[in-house]
Short mmCIF file of C-alpha atoms in Angstrom, two decimals:
data_model
loop_
_atom_site.label_atom_id
_atom_site.label_comp_id
_atom_site.label_asym_id
_atom_site.label_seq_id
_atom_site.Cartn_x
_atom_site.Cartn_y
_atom_site.Cartn_z
CA MET A 1 -78.47 17.39 98.99
CA PRO A 2 -79.69 20.93 99.75
CA LEU A 3 -82.33 22.40 97.48
CA PRO A 4 -81.79 25.93 96.18
CA ASN A 5 -83.40 28.70 98.24
CA GLN A 6 -85.26 26.30 100.50
CA GLY A 7 -83.63 26.97 103.84
CA GLY A 8 -80.96 24.31 103.45
CA GLY A 9 -83.28 21.31 103.76
CA THR A 10 -81.69 18.01 102.78
CA TYR A 11 -82.72 14.55 101.78
CA VAL A 12 -81.48 12.28 104.53
CA ASN A 13 -80.17 8.83 103.65
CA SER A 14 -80.80 9.36 99.95
CA LYS A 15 -78.79 7.06 97.77
CA ILE A 16 -78.95 8.23 94.21
CA THR A 17 -76.38 8.06 91.47
CA GLU A 18 -74.61 11.14 90.15
CA LYS A 19 -76.61 10.85 86.93
CA GLU A 20 -79.86 10.72 88.92
CA GLU A 21 -78.76 13.77 90.93
CA ARG A 22 -78.11 15.72 87.74
CA ALA A 23 -81.49 14.67 86.33
CA LEU A 24 -83.24 15.65 89.57
CA LEU A 25 -81.60 19.07 89.66
CA TYR A 26 -82.27 19.64 85.96
CA ASN A 27 -85.95 18.80 86.43
CA ILE A 28 -86.16 21.07 89.47
CA ALA A 29 -84.71 23.88 87.34
CA CYS A 30 -87.31 23.18 84.65
CA CYS A 31 -90.15 23.24 87.19
CA TYR A 32 -89.01 26.53 88.67
CA ALA A 33 -88.62 28.04 85.19
CA ARG A 34 -92.13 26.97 84.19
CA LEU A 35 -93.47 28.50 87.41
CA GLY A 36 -91.75 31.79 86.57
CA GLN A 37 -89.36 31.52 89.52
CA LYS A 38 -86.29 32.48 87.55
CA GLU A 39 -83.88 32.97 90.44
CA GLN A 40 -84.63 29.51 91.82
CA ALA A 41 -84.46 28.00 88.32
CA VAL A 42 -81.03 29.48 87.70
CA GLY A 43 -79.89 28.30 91.14
CA ALA A 44 -81.01 24.73 90.47
CA LEU A 45 -79.46 24.82 87.01
CA GLN A 46 -76.18 26.01 88.51
CA MET A 47 -76.28 23.12 90.98
CA CYS A 48 -76.97 20.75 88.09
CA ILE A 49 -73.94 22.07 86.21
CA ASP A 50 -71.83 21.90 89.38
CA ALA A 51 -72.90 18.23 89.63
CA GLY A 52 -71.44 17.58 86.18
CA PHE A 53 -74.18 18.32 83.64
CA ARG A 54 -72.43 19.44 80.44
CA GLU A 55 -75.09 19.42 77.71
CA ALA A 56 -75.29 23.09 76.74
CA ASP A 57 -77.30 22.30 73.62
CA THR A 58 -79.96 20.54 75.69
CA ILE A 59 -80.24 23.53 78.02
CA ARG A 60 -80.54 25.96 75.11
CA ARG A 61 -83.23 23.93 73.34
CA ASP A 62 -85.36 22.80 76.27
CA PRO A 63 -88.74 24.59 76.03
CA ASP A 64 -89.16 24.22 79.81
CA LEU A 65 -86.27 26.67 80.25
CA GLU A 66 -87.52 29.16 77.65
CA SER A 67 -88.45 31.73 80.29
CA LEU A 68 -84.74 31.97 81.18
CA HIS A 69 -83.39 32.47 77.66
CA GLN A 70 -83.24 36.27 77.93
CA SER A 71 -81.57 36.16 81.34
CA PRO A 72 -77.87 37.11 81.49
CA GLU A 73 -77.43 34.54 84.29
CA PHE A 74 -78.78 31.80 82.01
CA GLU A 75 -76.45 32.83 79.21
CA ASN A 76 -73.50 32.83 81.61
CA LEU A 77 -74.36 29.30 82.74
CA VAL A 78 -74.50 28.05 79.15
CA LYS A 79 -71.21 29.77 78.34
CA SER A 80 -69.59 28.21 81.42
CA ILE A 81 -70.48 24.77 80.09
CA GLN A 82 -69.17 25.59 76.63
CA LYS A 83 -65.88 26.81 78.09
CA SER A 84 -65.48 23.60 80.06
CA ASN A 85 -66.58 21.48 77.09
CA PRO A 86 -65.62 23.34 73.87
CA PHE A 87 -66.62 20.40 71.66
CA ASP A 88 -70.20 20.23 72.96
CA TRP A 89 -71.49 21.24 69.54
CA VAL A 90 -69.86 18.14 68.03
CA MET A 91 -71.71 15.93 70.48
CA SER A 92 -75.13 17.53 69.98
CA GLY A 93 -77.39 14.93 68.52
CA PHE A 94 -75.10 12.15 69.74
CA ASN A 95 -75.83 10.98 73.25
CA PRO A 96 -74.04 7.73 74.17
CA ARG A 97 -75.82 7.55 77.57
#
């Protein structure tokens, strides 16, 4: 799995589940955001969404991602999730996982 903006490095022989991959990418996005590296944070968040993360409400409310909230790229990512999952608001507060 290549990391965003890191020269295409990969984890070799990693065996993680899709859910673990999404969690890893989400946490990488949070770390970058907290470090003020917005471009890398948005890139990791995009990879997380591409891997199947669909919890727009979580992304909007996570204080770790607060530095991205005014970014048009961040807003576009959240909107892309809402378009693919228009009933996300119904599921907020209900997480069967």
